[in-house]
Short mmCIF file of C-alpha atoms in Angstrom, two decimals:
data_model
loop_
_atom_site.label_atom_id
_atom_site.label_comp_id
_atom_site.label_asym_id
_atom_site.label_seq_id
_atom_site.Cartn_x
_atom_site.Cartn_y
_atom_site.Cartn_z
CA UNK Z 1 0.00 0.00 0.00
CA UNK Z 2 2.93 2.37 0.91
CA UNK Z 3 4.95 1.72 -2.11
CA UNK Z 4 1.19 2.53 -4.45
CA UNK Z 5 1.39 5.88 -2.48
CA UNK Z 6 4.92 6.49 -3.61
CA UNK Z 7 7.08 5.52 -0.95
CA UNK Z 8 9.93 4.08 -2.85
CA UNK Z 9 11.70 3.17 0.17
CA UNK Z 10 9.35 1.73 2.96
CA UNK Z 11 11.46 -1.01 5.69
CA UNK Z 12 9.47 -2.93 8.22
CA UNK Z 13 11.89 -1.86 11.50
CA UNK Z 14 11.16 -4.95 13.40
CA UNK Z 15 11.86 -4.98 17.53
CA UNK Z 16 11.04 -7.65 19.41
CA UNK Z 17 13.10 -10.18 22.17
CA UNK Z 18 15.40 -11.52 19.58
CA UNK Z 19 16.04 -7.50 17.52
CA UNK Z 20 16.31 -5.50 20.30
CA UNK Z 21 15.54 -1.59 19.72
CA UNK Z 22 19.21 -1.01 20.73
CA UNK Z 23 21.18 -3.00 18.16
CA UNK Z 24 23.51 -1.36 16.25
CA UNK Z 25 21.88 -1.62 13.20
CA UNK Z 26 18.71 -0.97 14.45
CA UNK Z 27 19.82 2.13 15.78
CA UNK Z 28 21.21 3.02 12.81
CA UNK Z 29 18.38 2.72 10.60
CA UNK Z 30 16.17 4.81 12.48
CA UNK Z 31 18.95 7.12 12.55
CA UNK Z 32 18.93 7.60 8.65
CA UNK Z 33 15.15 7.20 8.21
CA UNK Z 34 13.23 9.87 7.44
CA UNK Z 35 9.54 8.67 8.51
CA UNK Z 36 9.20 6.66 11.24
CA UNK Z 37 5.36 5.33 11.44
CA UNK Z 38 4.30 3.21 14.42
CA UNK Z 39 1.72 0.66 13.21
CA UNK Z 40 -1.54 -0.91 15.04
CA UNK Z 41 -1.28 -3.96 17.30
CA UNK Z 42 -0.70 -4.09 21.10
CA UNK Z 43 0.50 -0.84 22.61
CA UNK Z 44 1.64 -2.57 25.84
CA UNK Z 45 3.95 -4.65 23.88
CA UNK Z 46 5.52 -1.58 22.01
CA UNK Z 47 5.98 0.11 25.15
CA UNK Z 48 7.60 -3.06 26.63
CA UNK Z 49 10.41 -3.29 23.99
CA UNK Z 50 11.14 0.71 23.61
CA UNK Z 51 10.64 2.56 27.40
CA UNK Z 52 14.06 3.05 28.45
CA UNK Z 53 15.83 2.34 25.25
CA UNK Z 54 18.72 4.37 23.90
CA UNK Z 55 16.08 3.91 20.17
CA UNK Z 56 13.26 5.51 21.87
CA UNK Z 57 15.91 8.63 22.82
CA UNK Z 58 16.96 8.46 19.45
CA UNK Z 59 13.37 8.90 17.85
CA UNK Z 60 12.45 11.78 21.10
CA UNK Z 61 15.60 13.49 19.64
CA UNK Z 62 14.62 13.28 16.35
CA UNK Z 63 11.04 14.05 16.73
CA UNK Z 64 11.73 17.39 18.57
CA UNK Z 65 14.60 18.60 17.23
CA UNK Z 66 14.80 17.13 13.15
CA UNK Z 67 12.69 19.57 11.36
CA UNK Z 68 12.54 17.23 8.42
CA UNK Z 69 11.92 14.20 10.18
CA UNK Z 70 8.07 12.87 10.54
CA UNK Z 71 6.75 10.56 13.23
CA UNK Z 72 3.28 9.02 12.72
CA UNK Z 73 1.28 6.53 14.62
CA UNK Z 74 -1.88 4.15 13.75
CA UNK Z 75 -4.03 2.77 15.91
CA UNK Z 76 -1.74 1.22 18.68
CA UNK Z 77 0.64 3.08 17.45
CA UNK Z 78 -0.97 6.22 18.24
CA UNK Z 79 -2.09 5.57 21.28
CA UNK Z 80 1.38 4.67 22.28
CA UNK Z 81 3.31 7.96 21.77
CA UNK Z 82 1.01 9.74 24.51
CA UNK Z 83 2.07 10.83 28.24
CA UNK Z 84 -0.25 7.91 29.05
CA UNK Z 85 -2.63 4.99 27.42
CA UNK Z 86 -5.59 3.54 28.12
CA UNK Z 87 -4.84 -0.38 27.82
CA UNK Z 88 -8.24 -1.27 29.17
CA UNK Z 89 -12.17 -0.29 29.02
CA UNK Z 90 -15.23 -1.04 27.16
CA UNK Z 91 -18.49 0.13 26.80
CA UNK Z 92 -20.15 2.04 29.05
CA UNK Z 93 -18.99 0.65 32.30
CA UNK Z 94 -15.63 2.22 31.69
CA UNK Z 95 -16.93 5.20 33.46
CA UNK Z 96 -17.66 3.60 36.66
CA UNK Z 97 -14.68 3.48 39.32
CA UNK Z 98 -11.85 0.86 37.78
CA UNK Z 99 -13.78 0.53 34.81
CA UNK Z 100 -10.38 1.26 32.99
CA UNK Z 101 -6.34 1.04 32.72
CA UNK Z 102 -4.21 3.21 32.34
CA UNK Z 103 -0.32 2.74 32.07
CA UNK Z 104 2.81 5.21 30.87
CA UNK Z 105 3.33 5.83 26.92
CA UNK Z 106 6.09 6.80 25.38
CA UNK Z 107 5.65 10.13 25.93
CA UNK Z 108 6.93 11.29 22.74
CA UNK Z 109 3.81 13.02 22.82
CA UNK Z 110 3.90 13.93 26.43
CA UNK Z 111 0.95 16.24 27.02
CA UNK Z 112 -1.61 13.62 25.41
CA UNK Z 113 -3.46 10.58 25.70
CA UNK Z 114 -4.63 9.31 22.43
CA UNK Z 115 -7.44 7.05 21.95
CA UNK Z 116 -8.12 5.28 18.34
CA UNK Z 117 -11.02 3.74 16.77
CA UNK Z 118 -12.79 6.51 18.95
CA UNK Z 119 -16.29 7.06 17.62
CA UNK Z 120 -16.89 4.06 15.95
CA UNK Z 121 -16.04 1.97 19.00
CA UNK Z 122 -18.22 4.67 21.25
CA UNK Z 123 -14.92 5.03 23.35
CA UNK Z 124 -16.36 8.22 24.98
CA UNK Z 125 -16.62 7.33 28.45
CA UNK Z 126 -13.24 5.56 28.94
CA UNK Z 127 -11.49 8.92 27.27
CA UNK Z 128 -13.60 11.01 29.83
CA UNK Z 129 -12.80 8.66 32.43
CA UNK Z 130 -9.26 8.91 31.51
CA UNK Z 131 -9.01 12.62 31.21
CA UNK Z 132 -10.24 12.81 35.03
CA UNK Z 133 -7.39 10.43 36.11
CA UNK Z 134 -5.22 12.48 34.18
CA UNK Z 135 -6.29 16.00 33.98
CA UNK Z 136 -3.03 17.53 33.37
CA UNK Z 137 -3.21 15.43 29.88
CA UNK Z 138 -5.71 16.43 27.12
CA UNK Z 139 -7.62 13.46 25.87
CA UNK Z 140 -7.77 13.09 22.23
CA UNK Z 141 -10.10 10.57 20.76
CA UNK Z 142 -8.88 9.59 16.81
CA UNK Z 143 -11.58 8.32 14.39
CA UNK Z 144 -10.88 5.49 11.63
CA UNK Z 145 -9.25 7.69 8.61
CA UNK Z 146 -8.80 10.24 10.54
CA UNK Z 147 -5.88 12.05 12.77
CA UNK Z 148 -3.95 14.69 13.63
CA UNK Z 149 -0.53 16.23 11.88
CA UNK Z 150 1.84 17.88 14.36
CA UNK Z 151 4.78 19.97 13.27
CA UNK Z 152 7.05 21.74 15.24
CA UNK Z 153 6.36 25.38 16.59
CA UNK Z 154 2.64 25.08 14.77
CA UNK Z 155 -0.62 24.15 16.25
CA UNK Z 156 -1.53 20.43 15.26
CA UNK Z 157 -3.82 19.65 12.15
CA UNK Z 158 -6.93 17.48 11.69
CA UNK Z 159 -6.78 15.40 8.57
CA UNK Z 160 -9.09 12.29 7.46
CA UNK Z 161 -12.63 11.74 6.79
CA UNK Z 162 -14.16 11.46 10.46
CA UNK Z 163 -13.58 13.88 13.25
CA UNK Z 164 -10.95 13.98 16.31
CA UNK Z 165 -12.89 14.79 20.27
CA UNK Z 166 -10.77 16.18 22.44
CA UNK Z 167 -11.41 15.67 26.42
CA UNK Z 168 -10.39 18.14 28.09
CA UNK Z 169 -10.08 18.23 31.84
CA UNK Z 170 -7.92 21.05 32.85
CA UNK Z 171 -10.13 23.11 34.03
CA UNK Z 172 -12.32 21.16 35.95
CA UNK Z 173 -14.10 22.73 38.72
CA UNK Z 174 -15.34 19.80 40.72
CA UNK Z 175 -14.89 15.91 40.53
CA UNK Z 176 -15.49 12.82 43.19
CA UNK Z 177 -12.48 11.14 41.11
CA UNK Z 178 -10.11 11.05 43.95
CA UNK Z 179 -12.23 9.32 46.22
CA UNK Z 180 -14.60 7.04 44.27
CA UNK Z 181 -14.49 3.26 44.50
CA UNK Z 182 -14.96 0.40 42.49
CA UNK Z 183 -18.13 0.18 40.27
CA UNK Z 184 -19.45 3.89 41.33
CA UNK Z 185 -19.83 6.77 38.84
CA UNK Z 186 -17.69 9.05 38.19
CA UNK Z 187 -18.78 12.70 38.81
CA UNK Z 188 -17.41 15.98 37.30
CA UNK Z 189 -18.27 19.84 36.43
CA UNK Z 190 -16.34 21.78 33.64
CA UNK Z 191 -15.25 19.06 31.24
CA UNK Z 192 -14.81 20.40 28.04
CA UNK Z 193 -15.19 18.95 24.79
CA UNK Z 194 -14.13 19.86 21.19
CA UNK Z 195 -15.42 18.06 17.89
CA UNK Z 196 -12.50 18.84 15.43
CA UNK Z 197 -12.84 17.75 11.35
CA UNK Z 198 -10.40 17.99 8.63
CA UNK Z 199 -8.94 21.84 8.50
CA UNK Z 200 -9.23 22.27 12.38
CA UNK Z 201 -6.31 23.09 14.51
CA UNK Z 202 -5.62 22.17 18.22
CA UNK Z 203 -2.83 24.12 20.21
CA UNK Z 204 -1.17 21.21 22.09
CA UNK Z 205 0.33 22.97 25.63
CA UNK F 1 -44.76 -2.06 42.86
CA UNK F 2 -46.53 1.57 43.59
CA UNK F 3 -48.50 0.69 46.04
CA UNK F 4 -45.45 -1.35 47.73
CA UNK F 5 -44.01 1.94 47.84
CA UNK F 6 -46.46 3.54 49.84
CA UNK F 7 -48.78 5.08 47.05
CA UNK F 8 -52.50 4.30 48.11
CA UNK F 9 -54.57 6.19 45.75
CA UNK F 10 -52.35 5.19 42.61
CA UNK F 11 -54.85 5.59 39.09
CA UNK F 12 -53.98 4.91 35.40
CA UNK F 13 -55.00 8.17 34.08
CA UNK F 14 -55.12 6.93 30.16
CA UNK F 15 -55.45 9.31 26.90
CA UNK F 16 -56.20 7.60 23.67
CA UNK F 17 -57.90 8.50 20.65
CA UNK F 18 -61.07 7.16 22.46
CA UNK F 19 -60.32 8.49 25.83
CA UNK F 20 -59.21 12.11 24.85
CA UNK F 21 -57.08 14.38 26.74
CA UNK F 22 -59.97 17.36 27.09
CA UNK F 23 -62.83 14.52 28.53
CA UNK F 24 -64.15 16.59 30.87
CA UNK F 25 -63.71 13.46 33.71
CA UNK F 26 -59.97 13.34 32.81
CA UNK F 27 -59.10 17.07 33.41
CA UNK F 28 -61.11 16.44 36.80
CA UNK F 29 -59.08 13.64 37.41
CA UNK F 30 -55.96 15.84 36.71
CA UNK F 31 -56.97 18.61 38.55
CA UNK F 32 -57.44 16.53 41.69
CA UNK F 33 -54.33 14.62 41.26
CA UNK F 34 -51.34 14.78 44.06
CA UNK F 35 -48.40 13.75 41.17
CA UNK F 36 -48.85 12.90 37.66
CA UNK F 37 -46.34 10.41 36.89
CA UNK F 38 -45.75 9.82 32.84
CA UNK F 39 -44.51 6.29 32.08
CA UNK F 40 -42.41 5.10 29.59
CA UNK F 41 -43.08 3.67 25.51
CA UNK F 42 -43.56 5.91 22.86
CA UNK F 43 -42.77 9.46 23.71
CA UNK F 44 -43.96 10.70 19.91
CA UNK F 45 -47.48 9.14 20.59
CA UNK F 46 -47.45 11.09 23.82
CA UNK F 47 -47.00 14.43 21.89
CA UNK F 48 -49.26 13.38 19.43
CA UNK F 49 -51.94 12.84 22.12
CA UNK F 50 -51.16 15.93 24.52
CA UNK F 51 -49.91 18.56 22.28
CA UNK F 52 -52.60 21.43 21.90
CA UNK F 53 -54.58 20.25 24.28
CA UNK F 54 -56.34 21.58 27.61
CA UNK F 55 -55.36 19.03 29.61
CA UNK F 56 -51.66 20.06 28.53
CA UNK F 57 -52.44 23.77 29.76
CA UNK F 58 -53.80 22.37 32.68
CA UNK F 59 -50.55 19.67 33.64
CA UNK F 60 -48.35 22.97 32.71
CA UNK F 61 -50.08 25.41 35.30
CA UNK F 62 -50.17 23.34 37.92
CA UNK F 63 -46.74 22.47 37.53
CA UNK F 64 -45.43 26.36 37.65
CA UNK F 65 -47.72 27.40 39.92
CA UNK F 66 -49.17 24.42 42.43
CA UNK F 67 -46.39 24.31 44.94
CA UNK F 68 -47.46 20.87 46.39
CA UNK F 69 -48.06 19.19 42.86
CA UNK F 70 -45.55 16.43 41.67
CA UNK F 71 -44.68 15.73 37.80
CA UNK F 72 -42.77 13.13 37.10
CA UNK F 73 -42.22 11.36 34.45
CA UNK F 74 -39.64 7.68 33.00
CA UNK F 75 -37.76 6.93 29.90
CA UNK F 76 -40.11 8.28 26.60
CA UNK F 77 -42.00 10.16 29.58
CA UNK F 78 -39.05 11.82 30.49
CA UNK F 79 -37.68 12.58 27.11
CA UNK F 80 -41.26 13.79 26.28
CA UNK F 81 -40.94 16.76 28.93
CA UNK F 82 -38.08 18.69 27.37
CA UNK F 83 -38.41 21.48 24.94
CA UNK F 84 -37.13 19.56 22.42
CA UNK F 85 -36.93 15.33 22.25
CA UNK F 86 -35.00 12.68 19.96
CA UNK F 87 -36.91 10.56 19.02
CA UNK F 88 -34.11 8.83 16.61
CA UNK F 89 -30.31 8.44 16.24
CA UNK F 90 -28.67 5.08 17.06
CA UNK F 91 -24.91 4.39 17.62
CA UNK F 92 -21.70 6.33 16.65
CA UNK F 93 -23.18 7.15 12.99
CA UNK F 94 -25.97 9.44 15.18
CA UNK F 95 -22.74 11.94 15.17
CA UNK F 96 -22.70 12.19 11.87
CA UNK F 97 -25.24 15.18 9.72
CA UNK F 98 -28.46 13.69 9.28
CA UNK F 99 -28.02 11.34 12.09
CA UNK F 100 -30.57 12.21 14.81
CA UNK F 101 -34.47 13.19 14.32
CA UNK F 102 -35.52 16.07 17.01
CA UNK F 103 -39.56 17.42 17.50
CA UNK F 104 -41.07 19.00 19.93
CA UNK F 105 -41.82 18.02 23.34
CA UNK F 106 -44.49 19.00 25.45
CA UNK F 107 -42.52 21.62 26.99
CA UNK F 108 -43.18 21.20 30.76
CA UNK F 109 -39.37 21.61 31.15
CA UNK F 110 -38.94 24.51 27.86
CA UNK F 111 -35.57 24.82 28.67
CA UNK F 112 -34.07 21.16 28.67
CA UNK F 113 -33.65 17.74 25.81
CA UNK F 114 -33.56 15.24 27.88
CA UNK F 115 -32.42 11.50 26.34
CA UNK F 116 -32.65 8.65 28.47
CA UNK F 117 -31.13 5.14 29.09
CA UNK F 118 -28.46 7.16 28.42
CA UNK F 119 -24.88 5.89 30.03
CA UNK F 120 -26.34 2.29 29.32
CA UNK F 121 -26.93 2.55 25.65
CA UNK F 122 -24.13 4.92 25.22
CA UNK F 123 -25.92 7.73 23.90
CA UNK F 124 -23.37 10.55 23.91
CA UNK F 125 -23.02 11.22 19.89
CA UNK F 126 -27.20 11.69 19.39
CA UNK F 127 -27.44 14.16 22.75
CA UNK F 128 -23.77 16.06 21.70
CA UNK F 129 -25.57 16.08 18.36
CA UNK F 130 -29.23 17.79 19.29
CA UNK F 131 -27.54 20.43 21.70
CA UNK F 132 -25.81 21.51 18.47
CA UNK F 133 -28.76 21.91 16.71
CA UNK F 134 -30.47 23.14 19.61
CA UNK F 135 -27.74 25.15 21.44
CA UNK F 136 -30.26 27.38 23.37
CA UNK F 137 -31.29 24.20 25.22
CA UNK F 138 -29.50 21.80 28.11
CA UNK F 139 -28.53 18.41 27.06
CA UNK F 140 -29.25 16.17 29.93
CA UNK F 141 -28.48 12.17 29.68
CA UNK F 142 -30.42 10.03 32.36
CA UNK F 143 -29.02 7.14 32.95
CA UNK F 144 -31.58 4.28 34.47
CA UNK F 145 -32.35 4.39 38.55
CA UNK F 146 -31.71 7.60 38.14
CA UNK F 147 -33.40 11.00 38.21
CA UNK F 148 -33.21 15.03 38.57
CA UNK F 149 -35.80 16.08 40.95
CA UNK F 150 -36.97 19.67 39.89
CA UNK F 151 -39.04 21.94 42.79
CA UNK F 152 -40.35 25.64 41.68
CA UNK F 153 -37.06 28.15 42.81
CA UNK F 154 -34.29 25.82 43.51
CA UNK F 155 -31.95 23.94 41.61
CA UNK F 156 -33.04 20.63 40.10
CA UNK F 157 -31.24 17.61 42.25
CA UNK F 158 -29.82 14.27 41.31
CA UNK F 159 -30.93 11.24 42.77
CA UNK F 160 -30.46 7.70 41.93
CA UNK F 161 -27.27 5.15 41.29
CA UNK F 162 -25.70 6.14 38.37
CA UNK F 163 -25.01 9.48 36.62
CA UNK F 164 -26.71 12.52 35.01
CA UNK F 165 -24.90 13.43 31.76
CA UNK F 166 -25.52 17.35 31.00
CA UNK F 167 -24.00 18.67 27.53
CA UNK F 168 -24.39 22.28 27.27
CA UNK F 169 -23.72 24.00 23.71
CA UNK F 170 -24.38 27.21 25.06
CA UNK F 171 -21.09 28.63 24.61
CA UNK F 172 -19.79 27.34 21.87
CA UNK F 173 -17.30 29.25 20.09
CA UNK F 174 -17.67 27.50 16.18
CA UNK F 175 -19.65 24.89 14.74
CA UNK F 176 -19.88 23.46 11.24
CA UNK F 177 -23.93 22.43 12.31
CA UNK F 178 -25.70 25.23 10.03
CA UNK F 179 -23.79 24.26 6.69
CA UNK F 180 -23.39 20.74 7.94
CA UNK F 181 -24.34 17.97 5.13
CA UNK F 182 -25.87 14.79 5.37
CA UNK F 183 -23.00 12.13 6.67
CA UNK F 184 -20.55 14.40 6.99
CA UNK F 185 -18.93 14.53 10.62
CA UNK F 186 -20.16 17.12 12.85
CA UNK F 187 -17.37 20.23 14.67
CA UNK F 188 -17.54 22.05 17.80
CA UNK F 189 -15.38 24.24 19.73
CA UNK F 190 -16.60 24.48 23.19
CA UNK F 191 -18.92 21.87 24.48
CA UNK F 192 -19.35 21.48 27.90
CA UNK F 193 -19.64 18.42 29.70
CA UNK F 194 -20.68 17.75 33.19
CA UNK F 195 -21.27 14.36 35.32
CA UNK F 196 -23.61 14.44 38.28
CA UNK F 197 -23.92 12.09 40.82
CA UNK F 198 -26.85 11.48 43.90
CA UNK F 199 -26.72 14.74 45.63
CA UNK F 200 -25.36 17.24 43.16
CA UNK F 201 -27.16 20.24 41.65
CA UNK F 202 -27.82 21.77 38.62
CA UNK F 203 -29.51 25.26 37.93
CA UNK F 204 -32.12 25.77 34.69
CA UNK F 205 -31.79 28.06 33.28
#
């Protein structure tokens, strides 16, 4: 599919037990590429292989400093570069007390927590849930064929067919979070919520 | 289960096309009654019935005005009390233009839309989706065995297990609703989003 879209020179980077993200050559590749993209899967596996890896300083250095250089994420993939990731949740339990998980990223993204598959999988109250264990971290919720460009020193870009909701609990003004236990609901004033579509831009603090 | 409850005098106060609203015996019945209570089924055959009528006038001034007199109403008969009511819009394609159908309600609460079953059939796109076209009214999401309890000059009050979702477009800053086209994804800057839990308050406007 790449190579029809006119990437000439796509290579699967492979990490697992037996390639580890630090081997020379590994570490060399990324170090010449100039598009690293982060495919679907299982995002606690990814963030198994690469959290304290010299490759996952590599690609932070890159990322923030390489104007040229892109990094883009799919799915598990996207989900992974956030501050945090939800692991676990579904349907609409996921907004009772432990009706999710929540475990570090790789915080190449380290002001978000990206959720995939968002609106078609009705994800909406595991992101809010998520957004009130993390309020510092603004909750964006990726459709299918749809996400968000970021470039450096520029606000971030919708793109895609579907639209990106952003969870936003910064600002809250009340919330029984802290103390709630298993299986009760969650309560909170002054959630915010943006609906972006292709065009829109979000200023990520 | 009623009369378990401690209601003695309970009556099934029925409108049909061959019991009518205006019978003079039913707006004696009504005018004598302690609480109206308006069940669940089909809230558009409850508008149908009620809209225009005396009996309407009747349920609406003793509600504003009779301090002791108790309205209350369940699933289509809550939904049926708002300003506005959905009566369609089913999963995450409800987001989407053309998604949701919205008529009038009886209007015994002017100022609310009020959807139902909400947290349990995960109703967030269709209610995020009718405060945009209605943006002058209050979103509010009932979930079941649960409840706002309204009294004339004080803040409505939740009661109940599970949560009261309220999604309030009154302050939005842009929206692509009024040029929006049928299947096309819906944007919003500005939504607000509260969760209420047994206890909390929230002021109509």
């Amino acid at each position: 599919v790449l190579a029809q879209l006119g990437c000439h020179q796509v290579n699967h980077l492979q990490v697992t037990e037996n390639q580890p993200a630090d081997a020379p050559a590994t570490l060399a590749r990324l170090q010449a590429a100039a598009l690293v993209f982060v495919t679907g899967g299982d995002q606690e596996r990814l963030t198994e292989q690469l959290l304290g890896t010299q490759f996952l300083e590599v690609l932070r250095q890159r990322h923030q400093h390489d104007a040229g250089f892109i990094l883009a994420g799919t799915s598990a993939g996207a989900s992974a570069l956030g501050g945090q990731m939800l692991v676990a949740g579904r349907g609409w339990r996921s907004l009772l007390g432990g009706g999710i998980s929540v475990i570090p990223g790789l915080a190449l993204l380290p002001s978000l927590l990206v959720d995939q598959h968002f609106i078609e999988r009705e994800r909406y109250p595991r992101l809010l849930h998520a957004v009130l264990a993390y309020p510092m971290l603004l909750g964006v919720g990726l459709s299918e064929e749809t996400g968000l460009l970021l470039r450096p020193g520029r606000p971030a870009e919708v793109f895609g067919t579907e639209v990106v909701v952003v969870a936003d609990a910064r600002h809250l003004t009340a919330t029984n979070y802290p103390t709630l236990a298993k299986g009760q609901p969650l309560s909170a004033r002054g959630l915010r919520m943006d609906l972006l579509v292709a065009g829109d831009e979000l200023v990520i603090g």
